[in-house]
Amino acid sequence: MRYKLQMMDTDFGVGMFAAMPDVNLSFNEMADHLRKHPMDDYMHEFVLQGFKDFRTRKLQKLINEVMKDKGQSDPVLTAVMYEACICHDRQRQLLPLFDGLDPATLLEHTPAIHIRSRLREDQARHTAWIRLFGKNIFAMKALPRPEDAGLEAVISEEELALPEAVDASTIRQSLDGELPPPKARRPLEETIAHAFAALDKADAFLGPVMEHKASLSPIASLRHWMVKTRTVSGSMGNSLEGIQTSYGRGLSRAQADASCSMEMAERFSSYASFGKKGIVGYARDYPLIHASYDELDAEAINPADVRLEVPYAGQKLHWFEGHAPDGKGGIKPILIPAQFVFLFCNLDEPSLFSALGSTGLASGNTMAEAKVSALTEVIERDSDATVLFDPERCFRVETDDPAIAPLLAGYKEDGIDVWFLDVTTELGVPCYKSVVLGRHGDVNKGGGCGLNGKSALVSAMTETAYPYPGPKSGPAPEGLPVRRLEYLPDYSTGSAEGDVMVLEKTLMTNGYTPAYADLTRKDLNIPVTRAIVPGLEIISDFDHYSRVSPRLFRNYLTMFK
C-alpha cells in the first residue's frame, strides 16, 4: 500500500503529520485491507480518524452487525469501531452497543494503545490530574493546594519516596582531572557545506533555503525536503512519501544555515526503510530480531523500564543493535526496539506509543556532538513533563553580550516583552523556557537545555514561536527578578567528548542509563543518533493517554510545603 505523509495541524509551531493512502479507497476496501494486515498502523489510524465524521446511524448499523456474535467473526473491524466510540465524542453515544463484549479480546487485533489505555483501572483518575497539570504548564494557570484539588491521589507514598539526586554540578567537579582537553568545533561554514552537499547528493532537497519570521530568532531559515521510505515486514508491504520542512535559527546567517542543514540531516536519517534483511541504508548493517523482551538472549532495553503510556505486556517487537555506556569508559551492545527510534515506523507489530515524536534525535559533526544534543533534548522533554509552572521560577535577563544585548533591546523597542522560567530538574542540567504572551492571552514558548546555561537560555529565546519583528506582545508579570546572563550556571567542558562524560555520569549516577541508536546513513555520512533514557519522561503531551509521573506529583506537593 502506498501512503503519503500530510500535515494535518500545527501545535505550538510544530507540524502534526499523518500517513494517508495515496489513492481513494472505499470504506469496504480499507476494512478489507485491515483484516489482512491488522497491524498496519497507517491504515488503522486513517480509518479510525475517518470515523470521527462518519454518519452515526451508519456506524450504528455496522456495530450491530459485528455484535451479532460479539465481534468474533470480524474482530479487526470490531476493534477499530470500539476505538472510534472511545476516541471520538460524537460517536461515544454508541458505546452501549458493545455491552457484553470484553474489550480485552480485541487487543491482539489492533496496533493502537487506545483500548489498552482505557482498560487501566486508574486511567480516569490520572486523566483528571493531567488536565489540571496541563492547564498549569501550557496556560500557566495557578494550581490549587493538594487538599483543595478535589481529586484522589494517584501516586503512592512508596512511589514518592525517591532517592536524593546527584546534580550535574557535583558530577562536573568529580570529573576534574579526567576530562579530555578542550576541542574546537568544526567551523560553521564547513558544517553547512558538508551537510548540504551530502543531502543534495542524496536527492533530498525540494527547493532553496528560504527565510522565515515565525520566531524570536533574528535570523531564521527553512528548507523543504522529501521523505521516501519502503517497508516490508511480516504480511505488510508499504511505502511512504511526503514533504517535510526543516528549520534553522541563529544569531547569524551561518548559525541559522548550519542549524537548518543539520536538522535536515537528523530528520532525513530518522525515516527508515525496512527490507527482508533488516533496516536499509545505514552505515552499519542492522538485521532485525522479532521477539518479545523475554525471548531475547542478549542485553536489551526493557520496555517495562521506559515511561510508556500503557505498560509493556510482552508483545513481540522488532529489535536491532544499539549501544550504551558500560560504566567503565567504553560502550556495550544493547538491543533497542525499532519503533523507539524511527519516525513513522510502521512494522508488523503493535505500537507502544500513541505517537512518538523526535525527542532524542540529533546530528553533529561527530557522534559525540550528536550525543550531547540528543541527551540534552531528552532532559529538556523530561523537564517539560515534570516541572510545573511556578511564579517563583520566573525571571528576566540582562547582559552586556554584544550579540544578545542589542537583540533584547530590539525586542523592547518592538514592544515584545520576553521573560523566562528556570525549569531545571533535580538532575541540575540547566533548562529554561522563554515566554512571550500574546495580546489575546495566548502563551508562546521556546525551550532550551544544555550544560552551558547561557547557551540553553539563548536557544530557548530564539526558538520562541513569536514573530520578530512582530506585533506588540502582552506584558510580562510585574516585579520579576533579573538575572545576569553571564552568571547562569556553566558545567560545559570545552569538548563534546567531555560533555558526554558529564551528561552520562549525571544520568547513570541517578539510575538512568542512556542507550543510543547510530543512525548514520551510508549516503550522508553525517553522525546522527537517537538517545533513549529509560526512566525519564519522553512524552509531555498531557492528553488522555498520559500518566502522572511520580516526580511530577512530588514537585506539585513540594510547591505547597
PDB file of N, CA, C and O in Angstrom, residues 413-476:
ATOM      1  N   GLU A 413      12.127  47.506  21.920  1.00  0.00           N
ATOM      2  CA  GLU A 413      11.726  48.584  21.010  1.00  0.00           C
ATOM      3  C   GLU A 413      10.477  48.206  20.228  1.00  0.00           C
ATOM      4  O   GLU A 413       9.626  49.053  19.926  1.00  0.00           O
ATOM      5  N   ASP A 414      10.346  46.920  19.895  1.00  0.00           N
ATOM      6  CA  ASP A 414       9.176  46.438  19.157  1.00  0.00           C
ATOM      7  C   ASP A 414       7.974  46.179  20.063  1.00  0.00           C
ATOM      8  O   ASP A 414       6.907  45.789  19.578  1.00  0.00           O
ATOM      9  N   GLY A 415       8.162  46.329  21.372  1.00  0.00           N
ATOM     10  CA  GLY A 415       7.066  46.072  22.298  1.00  0.00           C
ATOM     11  C   GLY A 415       6.871  44.605  22.606  1.00  0.00           C
ATOM     12  O   GLY A 415       5.789  44.183  23.030  1.00  0.00           O
ATOM     13  N   ILE A 416       7.923  43.805  22.390  1.00  0.00           N
ATOM     14  CA  ILE A 416       7.860  42.367  22.684  1.00  0.00           C
ATOM     15  C   ILE A 416       8.494  42.134  24.050  1.00  0.00           C
ATOM     16  O   ILE A 416       9.686  42.365  24.245  1.00  0.00           O
ATOM     17  N   ASP A 417       7.683  41.681  24.987  1.00  0.00           N
ATOM     18  CA  ASP A 417       8.124  41.511  26.375  1.00  0.00           C
ATOM     19  C   ASP A 417       8.446  40.039  26.612  1.00  0.00           C
ATOM     20  O   ASP A 417       7.548  39.213  26.789  1.00  0.00           O
ATOM     21  N   VAL A 418       9.725  39.696  26.598  1.00  0.00           N
ATOM     22  CA  VAL A 418      10.137  38.303  26.750  1.00  0.00           C
ATOM     23  C   VAL A 418      10.661  38.071  28.162  1.00  0.00           C
ATOM     24  O   VAL A 418      11.374  38.902  28.719  1.00  0.00           O
ATOM     25  N   TRP A 419      10.265  36.953  28.740  1.00  0.00           N
ATOM     26  CA  TRP A 419      10.713  36.590  30.086  1.00  0.00           C
ATOM     27  C   TRP A 419      10.938  35.086  30.144  1.00  0.00           C
ATOM     28  O   TRP A 419      10.692  34.380  29.161  1.00  0.00           O
ATOM     29  N   PHE A 420      11.425  34.592  31.270  1.00  0.00           N
ATOM     30  CA  PHE A 420      11.958  33.237  31.296  1.00  0.00           C
ATOM     31  C   PHE A 420      11.533  32.476  32.549  1.00  0.00           C
ATOM     32  O   PHE A 420      11.189  33.066  33.572  1.00  0.00           O
ATOM     33  N   LEU A 421      11.579  31.146  32.420  1.00  0.00           N
ATOM     34  CA  LEU A 421      11.363  30.251  33.551  1.00  0.00           C
ATOM     35  C   LEU A 421      12.571  29.333  33.671  1.00  0.00           C
ATOM     36  O   LEU A 421      13.063  28.806  32.667  1.00  0.00           O
ATOM     37  N   ASP A 422      13.021  29.146  34.882  1.00  0.00           N
ATOM     38  CA  ASP A 422      14.060  28.155  35.156  1.00  0.00           C
ATOM     39  C   ASP A 422      13.351  26.833  35.451  1.00  0.00           C
ATOM     40  O   ASP A 422      12.697  26.682  36.484  1.00  0.00           O
ATOM     41  N   VAL A 423      13.434  25.899  34.521  1.00  0.00           N
ATOM     42  CA  VAL A 423      12.741  24.616  34.678  1.00  0.00           C
ATOM     43  C   VAL A 423      13.749  23.474  34.819  1.00  0.00           C
ATOM     44  O   VAL A 423      13.489  22.332  34.429  1.00  0.00           O
ATOM     45  N   THR A 424      14.898  23.793  35.395  1.00  0.00           N
ATOM     46  CA  THR A 424      15.922  22.783  35.641  1.00  0.00           C
ATOM     47  C   THR A 424      15.387  21.736  36.615  1.00  0.00           C
ATOM     48  O   THR A 424      14.816  22.068  37.652  1.00  0.00           O
ATOM     49  N   THR A 425      15.562  20.473  36.275  1.00  0.00           N
ATOM     50  CA  THR A 425      15.103  19.388  37.143  1.00  0.00           C
ATOM     51  C   THR A 425      16.146  19.099  38.215  1.00  0.00           C
ATOM     52  O   THR A 425      17.199  19.742  38.288  1.00  0.00           O
ATOM     53  N   GLU A 426      15.872  18.087  39.016  1.00  0.00           N
ATOM     54  CA  GLU A 426      16.800  17.707  40.078  1.00  0.00           C
ATOM     55  C   GLU A 426      18.136  17.209  39.536  1.00  0.00           C
ATOM     56  O   GLU A 426      19.118  17.114  40.280  1.00  0.00           O
ATOM     57  N   LEU A 427      18.206  16.914  38.221  1.00  0.00           N
ATOM     58  CA  LEU A 427      19.475  16.497  37.625  1.00  0.00           C
ATOM     59  C   LEU A 427      20.463  17.650  37.534  1.00  0.00           C
ATOM     60  O   LEU A 427      21.670  17.428  37.383  1.00  0.00           O
ATOM     61  N   GLY A 428      19.975  18.883  37.582  1.00  0.00           N
ATOM     62  CA  GLY A 428      20.855  20.045  37.618  1.00  0.00           C
ATOM     63  C   GLY A 428      21.419  20.471  36.282  1.00  0.00           C
ATOM     64  O   GLY A 428      22.278  21.356  36.233  1.00  0.00           O
ATOM     65  N   VAL A 429      20.969  19.880  35.180  1.00  0.00           N
ATOM     66  CA  VAL A 429      21.401  20.326  33.852  1.00  0.00           C
ATOM     67  C   VAL A 429      20.551  21.539  33.490  1.00  0.00           C
ATOM     68  O   VAL A 429      19.323  21.434  33.440  1.00  0.00           O
ATOM     69  N   PRO A 430      21.166  22.713  33.263  1.00  0.00           N
ATOM     70  CA  PRO A 430      20.386  23.939  33.051  1.00  0.00           C
ATOM     71  C   PRO A 430      19.327  23.786  31.960  1.00  0.00           C
ATOM     72  O   PRO A 430      19.610  23.338  30.852  1.00  0.00           O
ATOM     73  N   CYS A 431      18.108  24.179  32.306  1.00  0.00           N
ATOM     74  CA  CYS A 431      16.977  24.058  31.384  1.00  0.00           C
ATOM     75  C   CYS A 431      16.070  25.267  31.581  1.00  0.00           C
ATOM     76  O   CYS A 431      15.711  25.594  32.722  1.00  0.00           O
ATOM     77  N   TYR A 432      15.723  25.932  30.485  1.00  0.00           N
ATOM     78  CA  TYR A 432      14.948  27.171  30.568  1.00  0.00           C
ATOM     79  C   TYR A 432      13.826  27.181  29.537  1.00  0.00           C
ATOM     80  O   TYR A 432      13.912  26.542  28.487  1.00  0.00           O
ATOM     81  N   LYS A 433      12.786  27.935  29.871  1.00  0.00           N
ATOM     82  CA  LYS A 433      11.733  28.246  28.916  1.00  0.00           C
ATOM     83  C   LYS A 433      11.686  29.755  28.733  1.00  0.00           C
ATOM     84  O   LYS A 433      11.824  30.512  29.699  1.00  0.00           O
ATOM     85  N   SER A 434      11.490  30.157  27.497  1.00  0.00           N
ATOM     86  CA  SER A 434      11.288  31.558  27.156  1.00  0.00           C
ATOM     87  C   SER A 434       9.802  31.756  26.894  1.00  0.00           C
ATOM     88  O   SER A 434       9.152  30.895  26.290  1.00  0.00           O
ATOM     89  N   VAL A 435       9.251  32.877  27.350  1.00  0.00           N
ATOM     90  CA  VAL A 435       7.808  33.104  27.249  1.00  0.00           C
ATOM     91  C   VAL A 435       7.520  34.487  26.676  1.00  0.00           C
ATOM     92  O   VAL A 435       8.130  35.482  27.088  1.00  0.00           O
ATOM     93  N   VAL A 436       6.600  34.530  25.734  1.00  0.00           N
ATOM     94  CA  VAL A 436       6.015  35.782  25.260  1.00  0.00           C
ATOM     95  C   VAL A 436       4.505  35.590  25.259  1.00  0.00           C
ATOM     96  O   VAL A 436       3.992  34.648  24.648  1.00  0.00           O
ATOM     97  N   LEU A 437       3.797  36.474  25.949  1.00  0.00           N
ATOM     98  CA  LEU A 437       2.341  36.395  25.997  1.00  0.00           C
ATOM     99  C   LEU A 437       1.748  37.181  24.835  1.00  0.00           C
ATOM    100  O   LEU A 437       2.129  38.329  24.588  1.00  0.00           O
ATOM    101  N   GLY A 438       0.815  36.560  24.118  1.00  0.00           N
ATOM    102  CA  GLY A 438       0.131  37.263  23.044  1.00  0.00           C
ATOM    103  C   GLY A 438      -0.880  38.257  23.592  1.00  0.00           C
ATOM    104  O   GLY A 438      -1.271  38.201  24.762  1.00  0.00           O
ATOM    105  N   ARG A 439      -1.327  39.146  22.747  1.00  0.00           N
ATOM    106  CA  ARG A 439      -2.277  40.175  23.180  1.00  0.00           C
ATOM    107  C   ARG A 439      -3.634  39.586  23.542  1.00  0.00           C
ATOM    108  O   ARG A 439      -4.435  40.226  24.230  1.00  0.00           O
ATOM    109  N   HIS A 440      -3.903  38.374  23.071  1.00  0.00           N
ATOM    110  CA  HIS A 440      -5.204  37.751  23.331  1.00  0.00           C
ATOM    111  C   HIS A 440      -5.094  36.603  24.326  1.00  0.00           C
ATOM    112  O   HIS A 440      -5.958  35.727  24.372  1.00  0.00           O
ATOM    113  N   GLY A 441      -4.007  36.597  25.098  1.00  0.00           N
ATOM    114  CA  GLY A 441      -3.867  35.602  26.150  1.00  0.00           C
ATOM    115  C   GLY A 441      -3.141  34.341  25.751  1.00  0.00           C
ATOM    116  O   GLY A 441      -2.955  33.450  26.587  1.00  0.00           O
ATOM    117  N   ASP A 442      -2.735  34.217  24.483  1.00  0.00           N
ATOM    118  CA  ASP A 442      -2.006  33.027  24.066  1.00  0.00           C
ATOM    119  C   ASP A 442      -0.607  33.036  24.674  1.00  0.00           C
ATOM    120  O   ASP A 442      -0.002  34.087  24.891  1.00  0.00           O
ATOM    121  N   VAL A 443      -0.102  31.840  24.967  1.00  0.00           N
ATOM    122  CA  VAL A 443       1.210  31.678  25.594  1.00  0.00           C
ATOM    123  C   VAL A 443       2.158  31.088  24.559  1.00  0.00           C
ATOM    124  O   VAL A 443       1.958  29.975  24.074  1.00  0.00           O
ATOM    125  N   ASN A 444       3.200  31.836  24.216  1.00  0.00           N
ATOM    126  CA  ASN A 444       4.171  31.406  23.209  1.00  0.00           C
ATOM    127  C   ASN A 444       5.491  31.102  23.904  1.00  0.00           C
ATOM    128  O   ASN A 444       6.029  31.948  24.622  1.00  0.00           O
ATOM    129  N   LYS A 445       5.997  29.885  23.690  1.00  0.00           N
ATOM    130  CA  LYS A 445       7.169  29.442  24.437  1.00  0.00           C
ATOM    131  C   LYS A 445       8.242  28.879  23.524  1.00  0.00           C
ATOM    132  O   LYS A 445       7.988  28.467  22.395  1.00  0.00           O
ATOM    133  N   GLY A 446       9.440  28.846  24.060  1.00  0.00           N
ATOM    134  CA  GLY A 446      10.552  28.114  23.473  1.00  0.00           C
ATOM    135  C   GLY A 446      11.300  27.448  24.607  1.00  0.00           C
ATOM    136  O   GLY A 446      11.225  27.893  25.755  1.00  0.00           O
ATOM    137  N   GLY A 447      12.012  26.379  24.310  1.00  0.00           N
ATOM    138  CA  GLY A 447      12.744  25.668  25.352  1.00  0.00           C
ATOM    139  C   GLY A 447      14.180  25.418  24.960  1.00  0.00           C
ATOM    140  O   GLY A 447      14.506  25.317  23.772  1.00  0.00           O
ATOM    141  N   GLY A 448      15.039  25.336  25.954  1.00  0.00           N
ATOM    142  CA  GLY A 448      16.442  25.040  25.703  1.00  0.00           C
ATOM    143  C   GLY A 448      17.070  24.369  26.906  1.00  0.00           C
ATOM    144  O   GLY A 448      16.711  24.654  28.053  1.00  0.00           O
ATOM    145  N   CYS A 449      18.011  23.469  26.643  1.00  0.00           N
ATOM    146  CA  CYS A 449      18.676  22.737  27.713  1.00  0.00           C
ATOM    147  C   CYS A 449      20.113  22.473  27.300  1.00  0.00           C
ATOM    148  O   CYS A 449      20.389  22.183  26.127  1.00  0.00           O
ATOM    149  N   GLY A 450      21.033  22.588  28.222  1.00  0.00           N
ATOM    150  CA  GLY A 450      22.433  22.309  27.927  1.00  0.00           C
ATOM    151  C   GLY A 450      23.295  22.537  29.144  1.00  0.00           C
ATOM    152  O   GLY A 450      22.875  23.186  30.111  1.00  0.00           O
ATOM    153  N   LEU A 451      24.498  22.026  29.109  1.00  0.00           N
ATOM    154  CA  LEU A 451      25.405  22.209  30.240  1.00  0.00           C
ATOM    155  C   LEU A 451      25.790  23.669  30.414  1.00  0.00           C
ATOM    156  O   LEU A 451      26.098  24.106  31.523  1.00  0.00           O
ATOM    157  N   ASN A 452      25.787  24.434  29.337  1.00  0.00           N
ATOM    158  CA  ASN A 452      26.056  25.870  29.399  1.00  0.00           C
ATOM    159  C   ASN A 452      24.722  26.602  29.497  1.00  0.00           C
ATOM    160  O   ASN A 452      23.944  26.641  28.542  1.00  0.00           O
ATOM    161  N   GLY A 453      24.452  27.183  30.676  1.00  0.00           N
ATOM    162  CA  GLY A 453      23.162  27.815  30.904  1.00  0.00           C
ATOM    163  C   GLY A 453      22.881  28.969  29.965  1.00  0.00           C
ATOM    164  O   GLY A 453      21.748  29.148  29.509  1.00  0.00           O
ATOM    165  N   LYS A 454      23.889  29.758  29.666  1.00  0.00           N
ATOM    166  CA  LYS A 454      23.708  30.891  28.758  1.00  0.00           C
ATOM    167  C   LYS A 454      23.257  30.409  27.386  1.00  0.00           C
ATOM    168  O   LYS A 454      22.294  30.936  26.810  1.00  0.00           O
ATOM    169  N   SER A 455      23.927  29.405  26.857  1.00  0.00           N
ATOM    170  CA  SER A 455      23.562  28.876  25.540  1.00  0.00           C
ATOM    171  C   SER A 455      22.163  28.274  25.562  1.00  0.00           C
ATOM    172  O   SER A 455      21.398  28.423  24.601  1.00  0.00           O
ATOM    173  N   ALA A 456      21.814  27.595  26.660  1.00  0.00           N
ATOM    174  CA  ALA A 456      20.486  26.988  26.764  1.00  0.00           C
ATOM    175  C   ALA A 456      19.403  28.055  26.749  1.00  0.00           C
ATOM    176  O   ALA A 456      18.366  27.907  26.086  1.00  0.00           O
ATOM    177  N   LEU A 457      19.620  29.146  27.472  1.00  0.00           N
ATOM    178  CA  LEU A 457      18.612  30.205  27.520  1.00  0.00           C
ATOM    179  C   LEU A 457      18.473  30.902  26.171  1.00  0.00           C
ATOM    180  O   LEU A 457      17.356  31.180  25.715  1.00  0.00           O
ATOM    181  N   VAL A 458      19.593  31.188  25.511  1.00  0.00           N
ATOM    182  CA  VAL A 458      19.527  31.838  24.200  1.00  0.00           C
ATOM    183  C   VAL A 458      18.821  30.929  23.197  1.00  0.00           C
ATOM    184  O   VAL A 458      18.036  31.385  22.361  1.00  0.00           O
ATOM    185  N   SER A 459      19.076  29.623  23.285  1.00  0.00           N
ATOM    186  CA  SER A 459      18.392  28.679  22.408  1.00  0.00           C
ATOM    187  C   SER A 459      16.888  28.713  22.644  1.00  0.00           C
ATOM    188  O   SER A 459      16.094  28.716  21.693  1.00  0.00           O
ATOM    189  N   ALA A 460      16.482  28.748  23.920  1.00  0.00           N
ATOM    190  CA  ALA A 460      15.054  28.828  24.237  1.00  0.00           C
ATOM    191  C   ALA A 460      14.450  30.114  23.684  1.00  0.00           C
ATOM    192  O   ALA A 460      13.359  30.113  23.103  1.00  0.00           O
ATOM    193  N   MET A 461      15.165  31.214  23.851  1.00  0.00           N
ATOM    194  CA  MET A 461      14.655  32.515  23.419  1.00  0.00           C
ATOM    195  C   MET A 461      14.461  32.564  21.904  1.00  0.00           C
ATOM    196  O   MET A 461      13.406  32.990  21.407  1.00  0.00           O
ATOM    197  N   THR A 462      15.461  32.123  21.153  1.00  0.00           N
ATOM    198  CA  THR A 462      15.365  32.211  19.694  1.00  0.00           C
ATOM    199  C   THR A 462      14.390  31.190  19.119  1.00  0.00           C
ATOM    200  O   THR A 462      13.945  31.332  17.984  1.00  0.00           O
ATOM    201  N   GLU A 463      14.038  30.167  19.897  1.00  0.00           N
ATOM    202  CA  GLU A 463      13.065  29.169  19.446  1.00  0.00           C
ATOM    203  C   GLU A 463      11.626  29.616  19.676  1.00  0.00           C
ATOM    204  O   GLU A 463      10.691  29.061  19.093  1.00  0.00           O
ATOM    205  N   THR A 464      11.421  30.621  20.512  1.00  0.00           N
ATOM    206  CA  THR A 464      10.072  31.039  20.890  1.00  0.00           C
ATOM    207  C   THR A 464       9.236  31.373  19.659  1.00  0.00           C
ATOM    208  O   THR A 464       9.639  32.181  18.818  1.00  0.00           O
ATOM    209  N   ALA A 465       8.074  30.764  19.580  1.00  0.00           N
ATOM    210  CA  ALA A 465       7.223  30.892  18.389  1.00  0.00           C
ATOM    211  C   ALA A 465       6.427  32.196  18.420  1.00  0.00           C
ATOM    212  O   ALA A 465       5.195  32.213  18.531  1.00  0.00           O
ATOM    213  N   TYR A 466       7.160  33.303  18.318  1.00  0.00           N
ATOM    214  CA  TYR A 466       6.543  34.631  18.244  1.00  0.00           C
ATOM    215  C   TYR A 466       7.359  35.439  17.240  1.00  0.00           C
ATOM    216  O   TYR A 466       8.588  35.501  17.348  1.00  0.00           O
ATOM    217  N   PRO A 467       6.719  36.036  16.231  1.00  0.00           N
ATOM    218  CA  PRO A 467       7.488  36.670  15.154  1.00  0.00           C
ATOM    219  C   PRO A 467       8.245  37.914  15.610  1.00  0.00           C
ATOM    220  O   PRO A 467       7.731  38.730  16.369  1.00  0.00           O
ATOM    221  N   TYR A 468       9.476  38.013  15.129  1.00  0.00           N
ATOM    222  CA  TYR A 468      10.288  39.206  15.368  1.00  0.00           C
ATOM    223  C   TYR A 468      10.972  39.592  14.058  1.00  0.00           C
ATOM    224  O   TYR A 468      11.670  38.763  13.464  1.00  0.00           O
ATOM    225  N   PRO A 469      10.799  40.832  13.583  1.00  0.00           N
ATOM    226  CA  PRO A 469       9.890  41.852  14.108  1.00  0.00           C
ATOM    227  C   PRO A 469       8.437  41.375  14.039  1.00  0.00           C
ATOM    228  O   PRO A 469       8.072  40.599  13.163  1.00  0.00           O
ATOM    229  N   GLY A 470       7.642  41.880  14.969  1.00  0.00           N
ATOM    230  CA  GLY A 470       6.263  41.439  15.008  1.00  0.00           C
ATOM    231  C   GLY A 470       5.406  42.371  15.829  1.00  0.00           C
ATOM    232  O   GLY A 470       5.852  43.449  16.252  1.00  0.00           O
ATOM    233  N   PRO A 471       4.176  41.972  16.094  1.00  0.00           N
ATOM    234  CA  PRO A 471       3.258  42.820  16.855  1.00  0.00           C
ATOM    235  C   PRO A 471       3.662  42.919  18.323  1.00  0.00           C
ATOM    236  O   PRO A 471       4.404  42.078  18.833  1.00  0.00           O
ATOM    237  N   LYS A 472       3.162  43.932  18.980  1.00  0.00           N
ATOM    238  CA  LYS A 472       3.418  44.070  20.407  1.00  0.00           C
ATOM    239  C   LYS A 472       2.822  42.884  21.153  1.00  0.00           C
ATOM    240  O   LYS A 472       1.767  42.371  20.797  1.00  0.00           O
ATOM    241  N   SER A 473       3.521  42.478  22.187  1.00  0.00           N
ATOM    242  CA  SER A 473       3.055  41.340  22.973  1.00  0.00           C
ATOM    243  C   SER A 473       2.296  41.824  24.199  1.00  0.00           C
ATOM    244  O   SER A 473       2.209  43.022  24.475  1.00  0.00           O
ATOM    245  N   GLY A 474       1.765  40.870  24.941  1.00  0.00           N
ATOM    246  CA  GLY A 474       1.214  41.183  26.244  1.00  0.00           C
ATOM    247  C   GLY A 474       2.343  41.409  27.235  1.00  0.00           C
ATOM    248  O   GLY A 474       3.495  41.030  26.989  1.00  0.00           O
ATOM    249  N   PRO A 475       2.039  42.022  28.365  1.00  0.00           N
ATOM    250  CA  PRO A 475       3.091  42.323  29.340  1.00  0.00           C
ATOM    251  C   PRO A 475       3.514  41.093  30.130  1.00  0.00           C
ATOM    252  O   PRO A 475       2.726  40.175  30.352  1.00  0.00           O
ATOM    253  N   ALA A 476       4.764  41.096  30.558  1.00  0.00           N
ATOM    254  CA  ALA A 476       5.257  40.067  31.470  1.00  0.00           C
ATOM    255  C   ALA A 476       4.710  40.332  32.867  1.00  0.00           C
ATOM    256  O   ALA A 476       4.259  41.448  33.166  1.00  0.00           O
TER     257      ALA A 476
END
